[in-house]
């Protein structure tokens, strides 16, 4: 599955962006708790460090309710 997904990368547009970035730019609520928040929670329960998701989750928490309006 990793090879299949990595094989798709060259076909993606350079201007592509994640749906969460689109939501953030448009001031919409984010799915941060369901993605990175859940990974942090599950990692903590199993004593598995998740430093990247922990940092991302913490950085995006202030915007979870759709309070950000970033330039396009």
XYZ file of N, CA and C in Angstrom:
216
model
N 0.824 -1.194 0.000
C 0.000 0.000 0.000
C 0.875 1.268 0.000
N 1.993 1.215 0.700
C 2.887 2.383 0.742
C 3.409 2.689 -0.650
N 3.841 1.672 -1.374
C 4.346 1.890 -2.732
C 3.262 2.461 -3.644
N 2.055 1.978 -3.487
C 0.944 2.477 -4.313
C 0.677 3.948 -4.027
N 0.648 4.308 -2.767
C 0.383 5.702 -2.411
C 1.536 6.603 -2.849
N 2.773 6.165 -2.598
C 3.922 6.963 -3.027
C 3.979 7.089 -4.548
N 3.492 6.095 -5.262
C 3.439 6.158 -6.715
C 2.467 7.207 -7.223
N 1.512 7.584 -6.399
C 0.528 8.605 -6.785
C 1.100 10.014 -6.661
N 2.097 10.190 -5.842
C 2.633 11.524 -5.562
C 3.039 12.276 -6.833
N 3.766 11.658 -7.763
C 4.156 12.405 -8.963
C 2.976 12.868 -9.827
N 1.820 12.267 -9.641
C 0.658 12.637 -10.446
C -0.142 13.782 -9.828
N 0.208 14.169 -8.617
C -0.536 15.226 -7.932
C -0.093 16.602 -8.411
N -1.031 17.509 -8.456
C -0.720 18.886 -8.865
C 0.137 19.556 -7.795
N 1.055 20.378 -8.229
C 1.928 21.092 -7.295
C 1.144 22.034 -6.396
N -0.029 22.442 -6.833
C -0.858 23.365 -6.061
C -1.838 22.638 -5.150
N -1.761 21.313 -5.129
C -2.672 20.537 -4.302
C -2.469 20.825 -2.821
N -3.532 20.637 -2.054
C -3.439 20.839 -0.610
C -4.439 19.931 0.075
N -4.216 19.713 1.345
C -5.101 18.834 2.109
C -6.445 19.517 2.363
N -7.447 18.700 2.630
C -8.768 19.265 2.929
C -8.732 20.062 4.232
N -7.860 19.660 5.174
C -7.772 20.408 6.423
C -7.189 21.797 6.189
N -6.229 21.918 5.285
C -5.694 23.242 4.955
C -6.760 24.094 4.282
N -7.540 23.488 3.398
C -8.635 24.211 2.756
C -9.620 24.718 3.806
N -9.977 23.857 4.750
C -10.892 24.265 5.817
C -10.291 25.381 6.655
N -9.011 25.260 6.995
C -8.343 26.284 7.798
C -8.373 27.631 7.077
N -8.038 27.629 5.795
C -8.040 28.868 5.023
C -9.418 29.497 4.934
N -10.452 28.655 4.937
C -11.820 29.156 4.803
C -12.520 29.381 6.135
N -11.772 29.240 7.231
C -12.353 29.489 8.545
C -13.346 28.451 9.002
N -13.282 27.260 8.438
C -14.209 26.191 8.794
C -13.629 25.352 9.930
N -14.479 24.628 10.659
C -13.993 23.742 11.709
C -13.044 22.683 11.129
N -12.069 22.309 11.927
C -11.073 21.330 11.486
C -11.368 19.949 12.059
N -10.815 18.931 11.423
C -10.944 17.549 11.890
C -9.702 17.141 12.682
N -9.036 18.112 13.265
C -7.788 17.894 13.983
C -7.930 16.880 15.114
N -8.997 16.981 15.893
C -9.189 16.058 17.016
C -9.371 14.628 16.544
N -10.021 14.460 15.419
C -10.282 13.115 14.911
C -9.056 12.488 14.277
N -8.140 13.303 13.785
C -6.937 12.772 13.147
C -5.763 12.780 14.118
N -5.067 13.866 14.207
C -3.870 13.922 15.060
C -4.213 13.729 16.531
N -5.320 14.271 16.971
C -5.709 14.101 18.370
C -5.907 12.644 18.736
N -6.542 11.897 17.849
C -6.772 10.469 18.111
C -5.466 9.687 18.089
N -4.561 10.034 17.187
C -3.263 9.356 17.135
C -2.489 9.615 18.426
N -2.520 10.847 18.905
C -1.851 11.183 20.166
C -2.473 10.374 21.311
N -3.782 10.311 21.350
C -4.490 9.574 22.405
C -4.136 8.088 22.376
N -4.184 7.482 21.198
C -3.874 6.059 21.086
C -2.411 5.780 21.400
N -1.526 6.644 20.960
C -0.111 6.481 21.267
C 0.139 6.564 22.760
N -0.475 7.540 23.400
C -0.311 7.708 24.849
C -0.788 6.446 25.586
N -1.913 5.880 25.155
C -2.462 4.693 25.813
C -1.530 3.488 25.690
N -0.733 3.448 24.618
C 0.182 2.327 24.377
C 1.640 2.688 24.686
N 1.857 3.853 25.277
C 3.213 4.336 25.602
C 4.088 4.453 24.348
N 3.467 4.895 23.259
C 4.179 5.117 21.993
C 4.237 6.613 21.747
N 5.436 7.193 21.691
C 5.536 8.634 21.443
C 5.050 8.998 20.036
N 4.353 10.089 19.946
C 3.871 10.598 18.657
C 4.209 12.088 18.575
N 5.494 12.428 18.551
C 5.885 13.841 18.666
C 5.398 14.731 17.526
N 5.370 14.233 16.314
C 4.924 15.074 15.190
C 3.427 15.349 15.313
N 2.639 14.312 15.576
C 1.196 14.516 15.723
C 0.885 15.332 16.967
N 1.659 15.130 18.019
C 1.455 15.913 19.242
C 1.664 17.404 18.950
N 2.734 17.734 18.253
C 3.020 19.138 17.924
C 1.959 19.711 16.984
N 1.583 18.945 15.958
C 0.569 19.416 15.007
C -0.771 19.616 15.714
N -1.151 18.655 16.536
C -2.415 18.746 17.266
C -2.439 20.001 18.145
N -1.356 20.231 18.863
C -1.279 21.406 19.731
C -1.328 22.705 18.928
N -0.653 22.730 17.788
C -0.619 23.947 16.965
C -1.978 24.264 16.343
N -2.755 23.245 16.009
C -4.039 23.455 15.333
C -5.224 23.601 16.278
N -5.050 23.255 17.540
C -6.165 23.330 18.495
C -6.836 24.697 18.543
N -6.099 25.805 18.505
C -6.786 27.110 18.555
C -7.715 27.353 17.361
N -7.543 26.600 16.303
C -8.331 26.812 15.083
C -9.391 25.739 14.863
N -9.561 24.820 15.796
C -10.477 23.698 15.602
C -11.919 24.113 15.334
N -12.339 25.225 15.876
C -13.727 25.657 15.700
C -13.923 26.581 14.517
N -12.906 26.697 13.685
C -13.049 27.485 12.479
C -12.816 28.970 12.673
N -11.893 29.323 13.526
C -11.674 30.739 13.816
C -10.609 31.386 12.931
N -9.930 30.618 12.136
C -8.838 31.180 11.325
C -9.342 31.592 9.948
N -8.789 32.639 9.424
C -9.047 33.059 8.046
C -7.681 33.426 7.466
N -7.071 32.476 6.815
C -5.733 32.681 6.260
C -5.802 33.093 4.800
N -4.838 33.817 4.325
C -4.828 34.185 2.898
C -4.678 32.950 2.023
N -5.237 32.979 0.867
C -5.176 31.825 -0.067
C -3.785 31.631 -0.599
